[in-house]
Coordinates of C-alpha atoms in Angstrom, one line a residue:
M1 CA -4.7 -10.5 -18.4
H2 CA -6.0 -8.0 -15.8
E3 CA -2.7 -6.3 -15.0
I4 CA -2.1 -3.9 -12.1
I5 CA 0.3 -1.0 -12.3
T6 CA 1.8 0.3 -9.0
L7 CA 3.0 3.8 -8.2
Q8 CA 5.3 4.3 -5.2
L9 CA 5.4 7.9 -3.9
G10 CA 8.1 8.7 -1.3
Q11 CA 10.5 7.1 1.1
R12 CA 8.0 5.5 3.5
S13 CA 6.0 4.1 0.6
N14 CA 9.1 2.7 -1.0
Y15 CA 10.0 0.8 2.2
V16 CA 6.6 -0.8 2.2
A17 CA 6.6 -1.5 -1.5
T18 CA 10.1 -3.0 -1.4
H19 CA 8.9 -5.6 1.1
F20 CA 5.9 -6.1 -1.2
W21 CA 8.1 -6.8 -4.3
N22 CA 10.4 -9.1 -2.4
L23 CA 7.4 -11.2 -1.4
Q24 CA 6.1 -11.3 -5.0
E25 CA 9.6 -12.4 -6.2
S26 CA 9.6 -15.2 -3.7
Y27 CA 6.5 -16.8 -5.2
F28 CA 8.2 -17.5 -8.5
T29 CA 8.7 -21.2 -9.3
Y30 CA 11.5 -22.4 -11.6
S31 CA 10.4 -26.0 -12.3
E32 CA 8.4 -27.0 -15.3
N33 CA 6.2 -29.3 -13.2
E34 CA 5.5 -26.7 -10.5
E35 CA 3.0 -23.9 -11.0
S36 CA 2.9 -21.0 -8.6
P37 CA -0.6 -20.2 -7.1
V38 CA 0.2 -16.5 -7.8
N39 CA -0.3 -15.2 -11.3
H40 CA 2.9 -13.2 -11.8
D41 CA 1.7 -11.5 -15.1
I42 CA -0.6 -9.3 -13.0
H43 CA 2.3 -7.4 -11.3
F44 CA 5.3 -8.2 -13.5
R45 CA 6.0 -7.4 -17.1
P46 CA 8.1 -9.3 -19.6
G47 CA 10.9 -7.6 -21.4
V48 CA 14.3 -8.0 -23.1
G49 CA 17.6 -7.1 -21.3
A50 CA 20.6 -5.4 -22.8
D51 CA 22.1 -8.7 -23.8
G52 CA 18.9 -10.0 -25.4
T53 CA 17.9 -12.2 -22.6
E54 CA 14.2 -12.2 -21.4
T55 CA 13.5 -10.2 -18.2
F56 CA 10.6 -10.0 -15.8
T57 CA 10.4 -6.8 -13.9
P58 CA 7.7 -5.2 -11.7
R59 CA 5.0 -3.0 -13.3
T60 CA 5.8 -0.1 -11.0
I61 CA 6.9 3.5 -11.1
I62 CA 9.1 4.6 -8.1
Y63 CA 9.2 8.2 -7.1
D64 CA 11.6 9.5 -4.5
L65 CA 13.4 12.7 -3.6
K66 CA 17.1 13.4 -4.3
G67 CA 19.2 11.0 -2.2
G68 CA 16.3 8.7 -1.5
F69 CA 17.3 5.8 -3.7
G70 CA 20.5 4.9 -1.7
S71 CA 22.8 2.8 -3.8
L72 CA 20.1 1.8 -6.3
K73 CA 21.1 2.7 -9.9
K74 CA 18.7 3.5 -12.7
Y75 CA 20.4 1.1 -15.0
N76 CA 21.1 -2.4 -13.5
E77 CA 22.8 -5.5 -14.8
L78 CA 19.8 -6.2 -17.0
Y79 CA 19.8 -2.8 -18.7
Q80 CA 23.3 -1.5 -19.2
M81 CA 23.5 2.2 -20.0
E82 CA 25.4 3.3 -23.0
E83 CA 28.1 5.8 -22.1
E84 CA 27.4 9.4 -23.0
S85 CA 29.5 10.4 -25.9
G86 CA 29.8 13.9 -24.5
M87 CA 28.5 17.2 -25.9
P88 CA 28.7 17.7 -29.6
R89 CA 31.9 19.3 -30.8
G90 CA 31.5 22.9 -31.7
L91 CA 29.0 23.8 -28.9
W92 CA 31.7 24.0 -26.3
D93 CA 35.5 23.8 -26.8
G94 CA 36.6 24.7 -23.3
N95 CA 37.4 22.5 -20.4
E96 CA 34.7 20.5 -18.7
I97 CA 34.4 20.2 -15.0
I98 CA 32.2 17.4 -13.7
Q99 CA 31.0 17.7 -10.1
Q100 CA 29.6 14.5 -8.5
Q101 CA 28.2 13.9 -5.1
P102 CA 29.8 11.2 -3.0
Q103 CA 28.4 7.8 -4.2
I104 CA 26.4 5.8 -1.6
Q105 CA 28.1 2.5 -1.1
Q106 CA 26.2 -0.8 -1.5
S107 CA 25.2 -2.6 1.7
E108 CA 26.9 -6.0 2.3
Y109 CA 23.5 -7.6 1.7
Q110 CA 23.4 -6.1 -1.9
K111 CA 27.0 -7.0 -2.6
S112 CA 26.3 -10.6 -1.6
L113 CA 23.2 -10.8 -3.9
D114 CA 25.2 -9.4 -6.8
L115 CA 27.9 -12.1 -6.3
G116 CA 25.4 -14.9 -5.9
L117 CA 26.4 -15.5 -2.3
T118 CA 24.3 -16.1 0.8
P119 CA 23.7 -12.6 2.1
P120 CA 24.5 -11.7 5.8
P121 CA 21.6 -11.1 8.2
L122 CA 20.1 -7.6 8.0
T123 CA 19.7 -5.4 11.1
S124 CA 18.2 -2.1 11.8
E125 CA 21.7 -0.6 11.7
T126 CA 22.6 -2.0 8.3
V127 CA 19.4 -0.9 6.6
R128 CA 19.9 2.7 5.7
Y129 CA 17.6 3.0 2.7
W130 CA 14.9 0.8 1.2
S131 CA 17.2 -0.2 -1.6
D132 CA 19.5 -1.9 1.0
F133 CA 17.1 -4.9 1.3
N134 CA 15.7 -4.9 -2.2
R135 CA 15.8 -8.3 -4.0
V136 CA 14.4 -7.5 -7.5
F137 CA 15.6 -5.8 -10.7
Y138 CA 13.6 -2.8 -11.9
H139 CA 13.2 -1.5 -15.5
P140 CA 15.0 1.9 -15.9
R141 CA 11.7 3.5 -16.6
S142 CA 10.6 2.6 -13.1
I143 CA 13.2 4.9 -11.4
V144 CA 12.1 8.5 -11.2
Q145 CA 14.1 10.9 -9.0
L146 CA 12.6 14.2 -8.1
N147 CA 15.6 16.6 -7.8
D148 CA 13.6 19.7 -6.6
Y149 CA 13.7 18.5 -3.0
E150 CA 16.3 16.5 -1.0
L151 CA 15.5 13.7 1.4
N152 CA 15.3 14.8 5.1
S153 CA 16.3 18.4 4.2
R154 CA 15.8 20.8 7.0
L155 CA 16.2 23.8 4.7
M156 CA 13.3 22.7 2.4
P157 CA 11.3 20.0 4.2
F158 CA 8.8 18.1 2.1
E159 CA 6.0 18.4 4.6
D160 CA 3.3 20.8 3.5
W161 CA 0.5 19.3 1.4
E162 CA 0.5 22.3 -0.9
V163 CA 4.2 21.9 -1.6
G164 CA 3.6 18.4 -3.0
E165 CA 0.6 19.7 -5.0
E166 CA 2.7 22.5 -6.6
L167 CA 5.6 20.1 -7.3
F168 CA 3.3 17.8 -9.2
K169 CA 1.8 20.6 -11.2
D170 CA 5.2 22.0 -12.1
L171 CA 6.6 18.6 -13.2
D172 CA 3.4 17.6 -15.1
K173 CA 3.4 20.9 -16.9
E174 CA 7.0 20.3 -18.0
H175 CA 7.0 16.6 -18.7
D176 CA 3.4 15.3 -18.7
L177 CA 4.0 12.6 -16.1
L178 CA 1.2 10.3 -17.3
D179 CA 2.6 10.4 -20.8
R180 CA 6.2 9.9 -19.8
D181 CA 5.9 7.5 -16.8
V182 CA 2.5 5.7 -16.8
R183 CA 1.5 5.3 -20.4
P184 CA 4.5 3.1 -21.4
F185 CA 3.5 0.6 -18.7
A186 CA -0.2 0.9 -19.5
E187 CA 0.3 0.3 -23.2
E188 CA 2.0 -3.0 -22.4
C189 CA -1.1 -4.3 -20.6
D190 CA -3.7 -6.5 -22.3
Q191 CA -6.4 -5.3 -19.9
L192 CA -5.4 -2.8 -17.2
R193 CA -7.3 -3.9 -14.1
A194 CA -6.2 -1.4 -11.4
L195 CA -3.7 1.2 -10.4
Q196 CA -2.2 0.6 -6.9
I197 CA -0.7 3.6 -5.1
F198 CA 1.5 3.7 -2.0
S199 CA 1.8 7.2 -0.7
G200 CA 2.2 9.3 2.4
A201 CA -1.0 11.1 3.4
D202 CA 0.2 13.4 6.2
D203 CA 3.0 15.2 4.3
A204 CA 3.7 16.7 0.9
W205 CA 3.3 13.4 -0.8
G206 CA -0.5 13.6 0.0
G207 CA -0.8 16.7 -2.2
F208 CA 1.4 15.1 -4.9
S209 CA -0.7 12.0 -5.0
A210 CA -4.0 13.9 -5.0
R211 CA -3.1 15.8 -8.1
Y212 CA -1.6 12.7 -9.7
I213 CA -4.9 10.8 -9.1
D214 CA -6.8 13.7 -10.7
R215 CA -4.9 13.0 -13.9
L216 CA -5.2 9.3 -13.6
R217 CA -9.0 9.5 -13.1
D218 CA -9.3 11.7 -16.1
E219 CA -7.3 9.3 -18.3
Y220 CA -8.5 6.0 -16.8
G221 CA -12.0 6.8 -15.9
K222 CA -13.3 3.2 -15.2
T223 CA -10.1 1.7 -13.8
S224 CA -10.0 0.8 -10.2
I225 CA -7.5 2.8 -8.1
W226 CA -6.3 1.5 -4.7
V227 CA -4.6 3.9 -2.3
W228 CA -2.5 2.8 0.7
A229 CA -2.3 6.1 2.6
L230 CA 0.6 6.0 5.1
E231 CA 0.5 8.3 8.2
D232 CA 3.2 8.7 10.8
G233 CA 2.0 7.6 14.1
A234 CA 4.9 8.9 16.1
K235 CA 4.3 11.6 18.8
V236 CA 5.4 15.0 17.7
Q237 CA 5.0 18.6 18.9
R238 CA 1.5 20.0 18.8
Q239 CA 2.1 22.4 15.9
K240 CA 3.5 19.6 13.8
Q241 CA 0.7 17.3 14.7
I242 CA -1.8 19.9 13.6
L243 CA 0.0 20.2 10.3
R244 CA -0.1 16.4 9.8
S245 CA -3.8 16.4 10.6
M246 CA -4.5 19.1 8.1
N247 CA -2.6 17.2 5.5
V248 CA -4.6 14.0 6.3
A249 CA -7.9 16.0 6.0
K250 CA -6.9 17.4 2.6
S251 CA -5.8 13.9 1.4
I252 CA -9.1 12.3 2.5
A253 CA -11.2 15.1 1.0
A254 CA -9.3 15.1 -2.4
I255 CA -8.5 11.5 -2.9
S256 CA -11.1 9.2 -1.3
P257 CA -14.1 10.3 -3.5
Q258 CA -12.1 9.4 -6.7
V259 CA -10.8 6.0 -5.8
S260 CA -12.1 2.5 -5.3
L261 CA -10.1 1.8 -2.1
Y262 CA -8.6 4.4 0.3
T263 CA -6.9 2.8 3.3
P264 CA -5.4 5.0 6.0
I265 CA -2.5 3.2 7.7
M266 CA -0.9 4.3 11.0
D267 CA 2.8 3.7 11.1
P268 CA 3.2 2.1 13.6
P269 CA -0.2 0.8 14.6
H270 CA -1.2 1.1 18.3
P271 CA -1.5 -0.9 20.5
L272 CA 0.8 -3.7 19.4
P273 CA 0.3 -7.4 20.4
T274 CA 2.9 -9.0 22.7
Y275 CA 4.0 -11.5 20.1
L276 CA 5.6 -8.8 18.0
N277 CA 9.3 -8.0 18.4
I278 CA 9.5 -4.6 16.6
D279 CA 12.1 -1.9 16.6
L280 CA 9.9 1.2 16.5
Q281 CA 12.8 3.4 15.5
S282 CA 13.4 1.3 12.3
E283 CA 11.5 2.0 9.1
W284 CA 12.6 -1.4 8.0
Y285 CA 10.8 -3.2 10.8
R286 CA 7.7 -1.0 10.8
S287 CA 7.2 -1.3 7.0
A288 CA 7.7 -5.1 7.2
L289 CA 4.7 -5.3 9.6
I290 CA 2.6 -3.1 7.3
T291 CA 3.4 -5.0 4.2
S292 CA 2.6 -8.3 5.9
A293 CA -1.0 -7.0 6.3
I294 CA -1.3 -5.3 2.9
E295 CA 0.2 -8.2 0.9
S296 CA -2.2 -10.6 2.7
A297 CA -5.3 -8.4 2.2
T298 CA -4.6 -8.0 -1.5
L299 CA -3.5 -11.6 -2.1
P300 CA -6.8 -12.7 -3.8
S301 CA -6.1 -10.2 -6.6
R302 CA -3.1 -12.2 -7.6
L303 CA -4.2 -15.8 -6.9
R304 CA -5.1 -17.9 -9.9
Q305 CA -8.2 -19.4 -8.2
Y306 CA -9.9 -16.0 -7.5
H307 CA -11.2 -13.2 -9.6
D308 CA -13.1 -10.0 -9.2
I309 CA -12.1 -8.8 -5.8
E310 CA -13.2 -5.4 -7.0
A311 CA -16.9 -6.5 -6.6
A312 CA -16.1 -7.4 -3.0
L313 CA -14.6 -4.0 -2.3
A314 CA -17.6 -2.2 -3.8
G315 CA -20.0 -4.0 -1.5
E316 CA -23.7 -3.5 -2.1
D317 CA -23.7 0.2 -3.2
G318 CA -20.1 1.1 -3.9
T319 CA -20.3 4.2 -1.7
H320 CA -18.0 3.2 1.1
K321 CA -14.5 3.5 -0.1
I322 CA -12.5 4.2 3.0
F323 CA -11.4 0.9 4.6
E324 CA -9.7 0.0 7.9
L325 CA -6.8 -2.6 7.6
K326 CA -6.6 -5.2 10.4
A327 CA -4.7 -8.4 10.8
S328 CA -3.6 -11.2 13.2
V329 CA -0.8 -13.7 13.1
V330 CA -2.4 -17.0 14.0
P331 CA -0.5 -19.4 16.2
E332 CA 0.8 -22.6 14.6
D333 CA -1.4 -24.9 16.7
K334 CA -4.6 -23.2 15.5
E335 CA -6.2 -25.0 12.6
R336 CA -8.3 -22.0 11.5
P337 CA -8.7 -18.4 12.5
A338 CA -11.5 -17.4 14.8
G339 CA -14.8 -17.0 13.1
S340 CA -13.6 -18.8 10.0
S341 CA -16.4 -21.3 9.6
R342 CA -19.6 -20.4 7.8
A343 CA -21.6 -20.6 10.9
D344 CA -19.2 -18.6 12.9
T345 CA -18.9 -15.9 10.3
G346 CA -22.6 -15.5 10.0
A347 CA -22.9 -15.2 13.7
T348 CA -20.2 -12.5 14.0
A349 CA -21.6 -10.5 11.1
A350 CA -25.0 -10.4 12.8
T351 CA -23.3 -9.4 16.1
A352 CA -21.7 -6.4 14.4
E353 CA -25.1 -5.0 13.8
G354 CA -25.7 -4.7 17.6
D355 CA -24.0 -2.7 20.2
G356 CA -21.0 -4.9 20.5
N357 CA -17.7 -5.0 18.6
D358 CA -17.1 -8.8 18.7
E359 CA -16.0 -8.8 15.1
D360 CA -12.7 -7.1 16.1
T361 CA -11.7 -9.7 18.6
K362 CA -10.3 -11.8 15.8
F363 CA -7.8 -9.1 14.8
D364 CA -5.1 -7.8 17.3
I365 CA -3.2 -5.5 14.9
N366 CA -5.3 -2.5 13.9
F367 CA -3.6 -0.2 11.4
S368 CA -6.4 2.4 11.5
Y369 CA -6.9 5.2 14.0
I370 CA -10.3 3.7 15.0
D371 CA -10.9 2.8 18.7
P372 CA -11.3 -1.0 18.6
A373 CA -13.4 -0.8 21.8
G374 CA -15.9 1.6 20.3
K375 CA -19.3 0.8 18.9
Y376 CA -19.8 0.8 15.2
H377 CA -21.8 -0.5 12.3
T378 CA -19.9 -2.6 9.6
F379 CA -21.0 -1.7 6.1
N380 CA -18.7 -4.0 4.2
E381 CA -15.9 -6.4 5.2
I382 CA -13.5 -8.6 3.2
Q383 CA -11.5 -11.2 5.1
I384 CA -8.5 -13.2 3.9
A385 CA -7.3 -16.3 5.7
R386 CA -4.0 -17.6 4.5
G387 CA -2.0 -20.6 5.6
F388 CA -4.9 -22.9 6.6
Q389 CA -6.2 -26.2 5.3
F390 CA -9.9 -25.8 5.0
D391 CA -12.4 -28.5 4.4
K392 CA -13.2 -29.1 0.7
G393 CA -16.6 -27.7 1.1
D394 CA -15.4 -24.5 2.7
E395 CA -12.6 -23.6 0.2
P396 CA -13.0 -21.3 -1.7
W397 CA -15.9 -19.5 -0.2
L398 CA -17.3 -16.3 -1.4
E399 CA -20.6 -15.1 -0.1
N400 CA -21.6 -13.4 -3.3
S401 CA -24.7 -15.4 -4.3
T402 CA -27.7 -13.2 -5.1
L403 CA -29.8 -14.8 -2.4
A404 CA -27.2 -14.4 0.3
R405 CA -26.6 -10.7 -0.6
R406 CA -30.3 -9.9 -0.7
K407 CA -30.9 -11.6 2.6
R408 CA -28.1 -9.6 4.3
L409 CA -29.4 -6.4 2.7
F410 CA -33.0 -7.1 3.8
N411 CA -31.8 -7.7 7.4
S412 CA -29.6 -4.6 7.4
Q413 CA -26.5 -6.7 7.9
S414 CA -23.0 -6.0 6.6
T415 CA -21.7 -7.3 3.4
L416 CA -19.1 -10.0 4.3
Q417 CA -16.9 -11.9 1.9
R418 CA -14.0 -14.2 2.7
F419 CA -11.1 -15.6 0.7
D420 CA -9.2 -18.6 1.8
T421 CA -5.8 -20.0 0.7
S422 CA -3.3 -22.4 2.0
L423 CA -0.4 -20.1 0.8
R424 CA 1.4 -18.8 3.9
L425 CA 3.2 -15.5 4.3
P426 CA 6.9 -16.2 3.6
I427 CA 9.6 -15.0 6.0
L428 CA 12.4 -13.9 3.7
D429 CA 16.0 -13.1 4.5
S430 CA 15.2 -9.5 3.6
F431 CA 12.5 -9.5 6.3
P432 CA 13.2 -8.9 10.1
R433 CA 13.5 -12.6 11.1
N434 CA 12.5 -12.0 14.7
L435 CA 9.5 -9.7 14.0
F436 CA 7.0 -12.5 14.8
T437 CA 7.6 -14.5 17.9
D438 CA 7.9 -18.3 17.4
S439 CA 7.7 -17.9 13.6
R440 CA 9.4 -20.5 11.5
P441 CA 11.0 -18.9 8.4
E442 CA 11.3 -22.2 6.6
V443 CA 7.5 -22.6 6.4
G444 CA 6.1 -19.0 6.8
I445 CA 3.3 -17.9 9.0
K446 CA -0.5 -18.0 9.1
V447 CA -2.2 -14.6 8.7
H448 CA -5.8 -13.5 9.1
A449 CA -6.4 -10.1 7.5
A450 CA -9.4 -7.9 6.8
L451 CA -10.4 -4.7 5.0
T452 CA -13.4 -3.2 6.8
A453 CA -15.6 -0.2 6.1
T454 CA -17.4 0.9 9.3
S455 CA -19.4 3.9 10.7
A456 CA -16.4 4.6 13.0
M457 CA -14.9 6.5 10.1
A458 CA -17.6 9.2 10.6
D459 CA -16.1 10.0 14.0
R460 CA -12.6 10.3 12.6
I461 CA -13.7 12.6 9.8
K462 CA -15.7 14.7 12.3
A463 CA -12.5 15.2 14.4
L464 CA -10.7 16.3 11.2
Q465 CA -13.5 18.7 10.4
A466 CA -13.1 20.3 13.9
I467 CA -9.4 20.8 13.4
A468 CA -9.9 22.2 9.9
A469 CA -12.5 24.7 11.1
R470 CA -9.8 26.1 13.5
A471 CA -6.5 25.7 11.7
V472 CA -7.2 26.1 7.9
G473 CA -7.1 29.5 6.3
V474 CA -10.3 31.3 5.5
D475 CA -9.9 30.9 1.7
E476 CA -10.1 27.1 1.8
R477 CA -11.8 26.4 5.1
E478 CA -15.4 26.3 4.0
A479 CA -14.7 24.1 1.0
L480 CA -12.6 21.6 3.0
V481 CA -15.1 21.3 5.8
N482 CA -18.0 20.8 3.4
D483 CA -16.1 18.2 1.4
L484 CA -15.3 16.3 4.6
G485 CA -18.9 16.7 5.7
E486 CA -20.2 15.0 2.5
I487 CA -17.8 12.1 3.0
R488 CA -18.8 11.8 6.7
E489 CA -22.5 11.5 5.8
T490 CA -21.7 8.4 3.8
Y491 CA -20.6 6.7 6.9
E492 CA -23.6 7.8 9.0
Q493 CA -26.3 7.4 6.4
G494 CA -28.8 4.6 6.8
W495 CA -27.8 3.5 10.3
M496 CA -28.2 4.9 13.8
S497 CA -27.1 3.3 17.0
D498 CA -29.6 2.4 19.8
L499 CA -28.2 5.2 21.9
D500 CA -29.1 7.8 19.2
S501 CA -32.4 6.4 18.2
G502 CA -34.6 8.6 20.4
E503 CA -32.7 11.9 20.4
D504 CA -34.9 13.6 17.8
D505 CA -38.2 12.6 19.1

């Protein structure tokens, strides 16, 4: 069945993933004569509720710090928890004193959903936690609270990479997290296709996810692992920015060589197009924008008409695993995104080999830290165009024929594959309704998204090496700089710009 299991690590990741699950839930159809274009078995698991009814819940494991779940309970209406009978008699005959923290009240949105009423519009002020706009039920096994640290604690901030690393080691030593949390979901799969991970990369969650992925790779050696590495793009004091950069450097060095897809995502991206109405102080708004791109970029992995997106990610040699995420919202009057015809796409792919960057003109939201005006070589690109009615001869189109691939390889051109679908991005009531100017919630929006591996990543890693050489302790400096250097070479190897071609003569 080619299932995908998701891991959500931390508050920022859970905001993004909650939007993701709300979108997946919106694709369900309830008529016998109507089939959804999305195969729900990939991301959802069947089960049986407490009252014997059939359930369908996400294949996900949600980790967050103490206080990070808001009003979400481990046991929901589908899985009622049996009351504890108390401690066995004879062990303690004295009085019991139970201390409880103040319970976080449900948002009005959640109360309305529970009562089956039309929920009130959400705002930045009414969304306090990611659970405030959640629309799906989770299995109790999906909820994992880490009580060692508290959300937004100033006394023990969850910021240093090594703190997350040590937390994972301690928890794994005590509980064996793979055995307790991942294996029950994996054993339900007919054929586990991929592990999808949402995680911070510039804080302690980077260290936590790095050690988690070590264990996952040992256990599931041939399974694809996709990592969406979130980074805080807000301006902070210099010392804190250096700490974040060091965390990012360690995350890239430890994680990217072990996974099939590592995508750094700036939160928020910069610059932003004028058609976006976004409250930059609201995690709800920013995560909605990020999810609109991630959900669109990964849509082919869920569509019934497509298969084997992993081959497209691997490209020709499978060595370029760090991708940039880009997207554009296409105006309603446009019948197709720029460069969407076979002739256009071939032309732009050839242009990317030169000293221009025309390929980027189609995308005005760049979630990476790559300068869109810079010169680069594209190694591999996957484009997804959703919401368009293509000619019958053009849909679906995958440039994966042996002849086409060999021709591009012979001409030193980038590997380019495109997936097309008429399924639009829905605008749900859990989504900021005014995020996209002139969007029509009743029909959704057209999105053109891409995952791209380019030589620009070498410059980014070079900058991280320079910071590591100055800021990292002597004990780990050499190893980190060398690891980054090996990754950097992958994005320089086999290509040299015209400006560099004569330097060594």
